[in-house]
């Protein structure tokens, strides 16, 4: 008997209501709307207010995804939660979702692949479903960047790029074997692990404690990024991953109806499309409105593309992501 095909049965998103424009950022740091738009394409992002944290946004996206899938929370038999900005150091956000949904003692996995978190989660969900391990999986990607960025001029290269938000998907057995996840590929290369990282607080060798006054005084506690190295590696790895998942199915770039790339920088998405020789009309971007929401970007972008009619049943859709680790991957789906 053939293994069941996994399919995204429903999608949900949540972004906090507070919009922060590039002009708003100029009041906090030495930057400009022109610099940010020219280098990244970003015009605004959303930041959480006091009422929200990571899992509260994830929960709202999850409830929307469940409704979209026509699925009762009680049917979920596994939770996968992707984030780099969890509410607590431990436990992870997955169990908080389990508690709030009141869905019985299902397993809750927390995964940490940053911008590639959602595509890694899709591959996990696909494998679990094809193996018959679980039948309805709730995958969430959610980030609260605004509470961990350096919003002074010192942190401007990183802080102008990131925004808060959440996205979720219900993944289950496809009732149509032609539709669903066709192939996926995931990769990592830790040689540049510290190139895009938040290394404090932490318990690495040589540390005096999880966090010290000195760490705070010397501003080590913020994310750091070697932007150009990340850019160059992303534009190499992302097209390769797209080609890899297509080749696994004997398909070509020309067969693609829509590419949903991770939203780190509009220039990266444009370069990826150019290298793949994919027309801009077949790539959906929404970084202009949200900035880089890391594990939430793929569902935020996919859900918007679907709402705009750019992703329709039967379409060949590819999602591809690259991020800190470095970790990257792609998932090919017949929608
Ligand atoms: O999912 C993965 C997440 N991250 C990424 O994918 C990021 C990949 N990298 C990038 O997107 C780009 O490297 C950035 C957008 C981060 C930066 O663009 P860049 O063209 O590589 O600029 P740069 O870092 O080389 O900086 C150019 C100049 C510098 O000034 P000087 O030394 O030329 O005088 C920076 O100090 O721009 C300055 N600068 C800024 N100016 C205004 C850096 N950040 C800012 C800022 N506003 N926010």
mmCIF file with all atom_site columns, N, CA and C in Angstrom, residues 10-14 60-66 68 166-169 299-300 303 306:
data_model
loop_
_atom_site.group_PDB
_atom_site.id
_atom_site.type_symbol
_atom_site.label_atom_id
_atom_site.label_alt_id
_atom_site.label_comp_id
_atom_site.label_asym_id
_atom_site.label_entity_id
_atom_site.label_seq_id
_atom_site.pdbx_PDB_ins_code
_atom_site.Cartn_x
_atom_site.Cartn_y
_atom_site.Cartn_z
_atom_site.occupancy
_atom_site.B_iso_or_equiv
_atom_site.pdbx_formal_charge
_atom_site.auth_seq_id
_atom_site.auth_comp_id
_atom_site.auth_asym_id
_atom_site.auth_atom_id
_atom_site.pdbx_PDB_model_num
ATOM 1  N N  . UNK A 1 10  ? -5.041 23.567 6.192  1.00 0.00 ? 10  UNK A N  1
ATOM 2  C CA . UNK A 1 10  ? -5.523 24.890 6.601  1.00 0.00 ? 10  UNK A CA 1
ATOM 3  C C  . UNK A 1 10  ? -4.365 25.766 7.022  1.00 0.00 ? 10  UNK A C  1
ATOM 4  N N  . UNK A 1 11  ? -4.547 27.075 6.854  1.00 0.00 ? 11  UNK A N  1
ATOM 5  C CA . UNK A 1 11  ? -3.508 28.041 7.215  1.00 0.00 ? 11  UNK A CA 1
ATOM 6  C C  . UNK A 1 11  ? -4.114 29.127 8.104  1.00 0.00 ? 11  UNK A C  1
ATOM 7  N N  . UNK A 1 12  ? -3.302 29.671 8.995  1.00 0.00 ? 12  UNK A N  1
ATOM 8  C CA . UNK A 1 12  ? -3.749 30.800 9.821  1.00 0.00 ? 12  UNK A CA 1
ATOM 9  C C  . UNK A 1 12  ? -2.589 31.724 10.094 1.00 0.00 ? 12  UNK A C  1
ATOM 10 N N  . UNK A 1 13  ? -2.897 32.986 10.320 1.00 0.00 ? 13  UNK A N  1
ATOM 11 C CA . UNK A 1 13  ? -1.825 33.950 10.613 1.00 0.00 ? 13  UNK A CA 1
ATOM 12 C C  . UNK A 1 13  ? -2.276 34.908 11.714 1.00 0.00 ? 13  UNK A C  1
ATOM 13 N N  . UNK A 1 14  ? -1.299 35.512 12.352 1.00 0.00 ? 14  UNK A N  1
ATOM 14 C CA . UNK A 1 14  ? -1.615 36.624 13.253 1.00 0.00 ? 14  UNK A CA 1
ATOM 15 C C  . UNK A 1 14  ? -0.457 37.606 13.254 1.00 0.00 ? 14  UNK A C  1
ATOM 16 N N  . UNK A 1 60  ? -3.316 32.270 18.279 1.00 0.00 ? 60  UNK A N  1
ATOM 17 C CA . UNK A 1 60  ? -4.311 32.908 17.402 1.00 0.00 ? 60  UNK A CA 1
ATOM 18 C C  . UNK A 1 60  ? -4.172 32.379 15.972 1.00 0.00 ? 60  UNK A C  1
ATOM 19 N N  . UNK A 1 61  ? -2.929 32.252 15.516 1.00 0.00 ? 61  UNK A N  1
ATOM 20 C CA . UNK A 1 61  ? -2.706 31.710 14.160 1.00 0.00 ? 61  UNK A CA 1
ATOM 21 C C  . UNK A 1 61  ? -3.185 30.260 14.101 1.00 0.00 ? 61  UNK A C  1
ATOM 22 N N  . UNK A 1 62  ? -2.929 29.510 15.168 1.00 0.00 ? 62  UNK A N  1
ATOM 23 C CA . UNK A 1 62  ? -3.320 28.088 15.200 1.00 0.00 ? 62  UNK A CA 1
ATOM 24 C C  . UNK A 1 62  ? -4.839 27.945 15.136 1.00 0.00 ? 62  UNK A C  1
ATOM 25 N N  . UNK A 1 63  ? -5.542 28.781 15.890 1.00 0.00 ? 63  UNK A N  1
ATOM 26 C CA . UNK A 1 63  ? -7.021 28.684 15.890 1.00 0.00 ? 63  UNK A CA 1
ATOM 27 C C  . UNK A 1 63  ? -7.559 28.995 14.494 1.00 0.00 ? 63  UNK A C  1
ATOM 28 N N  . UNK A 1 64  ? -6.925 29.959 13.833 1.00 0.00 ? 64  UNK A N  1
ATOM 29 C CA . UNK A 1 64  ? -7.373 30.308 12.482 1.00 0.00 ? 64  UNK A CA 1
ATOM 30 C C  . UNK A 1 64  ? -7.086 29.150 11.515 1.00 0.00 ? 64  UNK A C  1
ATOM 31 N N  . UNK A 1 65  ? -5.937 28.522 11.674 1.00 0.00 ? 65  UNK A N  1
ATOM 32 C CA . UNK A 1 65  ? -5.589 27.399 10.793 1.00 0.00 ? 65  UNK A CA 1
ATOM 33 C C  . UNK A 1 65  ? -6.552 26.226 11.010 1.00 0.00 ? 65  UNK A C  1
ATOM 34 N N  . UNK A 1 66  ? -6.923 25.986 12.261 1.00 0.00 ? 66  UNK A N  1
ATOM 35 C CA . UNK A 1 66  ? -7.863 24.894 12.556 1.00 0.00 ? 66  UNK A CA 1
ATOM 36 C C  . UNK A 1 66  ? -9.222 25.172 11.898 1.00 0.00 ? 66  UNK A C  1
ATOM 37 N N  . UNK A 1 68  ? -9.758 27.085 9.339  1.00 0.00 ? 68  UNK A N  1
ATOM 38 C CA . UNK A 1 68  ? -9.559 27.031 7.879  1.00 0.00 ? 68  UNK A CA 1
ATOM 39 C C  . UNK A 1 68  ? -9.565 25.579 7.382  1.00 0.00 ? 68  UNK A C  1
ATOM 40 N N  . UNK A 1 166 ? 3.019  35.641 13.478 1.00 0.00 ? 166 UNK A N  1
ATOM 41 C CA . UNK A 1 166 ? 2.882  34.186 13.623 1.00 0.00 ? 166 UNK A CA 1
ATOM 42 C C  . UNK A 1 166 ? 2.105  33.613 12.448 1.00 0.00 ? 166 UNK A C  1
ATOM 43 N N  . UNK A 1 167 ? 2.401  32.368 12.152 1.00 0.00 ? 167 UNK A N  1
ATOM 44 C CA . UNK A 1 167 ? 1.642  31.652 11.134 1.00 0.00 ? 167 UNK A CA 1
ATOM 45 C C  . UNK A 1 167 ? 1.510  30.197 11.552 1.00 0.00 ? 167 UNK A C  1
ATOM 46 N N  . UNK A 1 168 ? 0.474  29.543 11.070 1.00 0.00 ? 168 UNK A N  1
ATOM 47 C CA . UNK A 1 168 ? 0.267  28.139 11.456 1.00 0.00 ? 168 UNK A CA 1
ATOM 48 C C  . UNK A 1 168 ? -0.333 27.368 10.296 1.00 0.00 ? 168 UNK A C  1
ATOM 49 N N  . UNK A 1 169 ? -0.112 26.077 10.324 1.00 0.00 ? 169 UNK A N  1
ATOM 50 C CA . UNK A 1 169 ? -0.708 25.196 9.318  1.00 0.00 ? 169 UNK A CA 1
ATOM 51 C C  . UNK A 1 169 ? -1.179 23.919 9.996  1.00 0.00 ? 169 UNK A C  1
ATOM 52 N N  . UNK A 1 299 ? 4.442  30.857 6.347  1.00 0.00 ? 299 UNK A N  1
ATOM 53 C CA . UNK A 1 299 ? 2.975  30.834 6.395  1.00 0.00 ? 299 UNK A CA 1
ATOM 54 C C  . UNK A 1 299 ? 2.344  32.206 6.150  1.00 0.00 ? 299 UNK A C  1
ATOM 55 N N  . UNK A 1 300 ? 2.995  33.291 6.603  1.00 0.00 ? 300 UNK A N  1
ATOM 56 C CA . UNK A 1 300 ? 2.435  34.634 6.342  1.00 0.00 ? 300 UNK A CA 1
ATOM 57 C C  . UNK A 1 300 ? 2.384  34.903 4.837  1.00 0.00 ? 300 UNK A C  1
ATOM 58 N N  . UNK A 1 303 ? -0.071 32.205 2.975  1.00 0.00 ? 303 UNK A N  1
ATOM 59 C CA . UNK A 1 303 ? -1.470 32.474 3.242  1.00 0.00 ? 303 UNK A CA 1
ATOM 60 C C  . UNK A 1 303 ? -1.937 33.705 2.459  1.00 0.00 ? 303 UNK A C  1
ATOM 61 N N  . UNK A 1 306 ? -2.302 32.790 -1.223 1.00 0.00 ? 306 UNK A N  1
ATOM 62 C CA . UNK A 1 306 ? -3.548 32.044 -1.441 1.00 0.00 ? 306 UNK A CA 1
ATOM 63 C C  . UNK A 1 306 ? -4.747 32.997 -1.449 1.00 0.00 ? 306 UNK A C  1
#
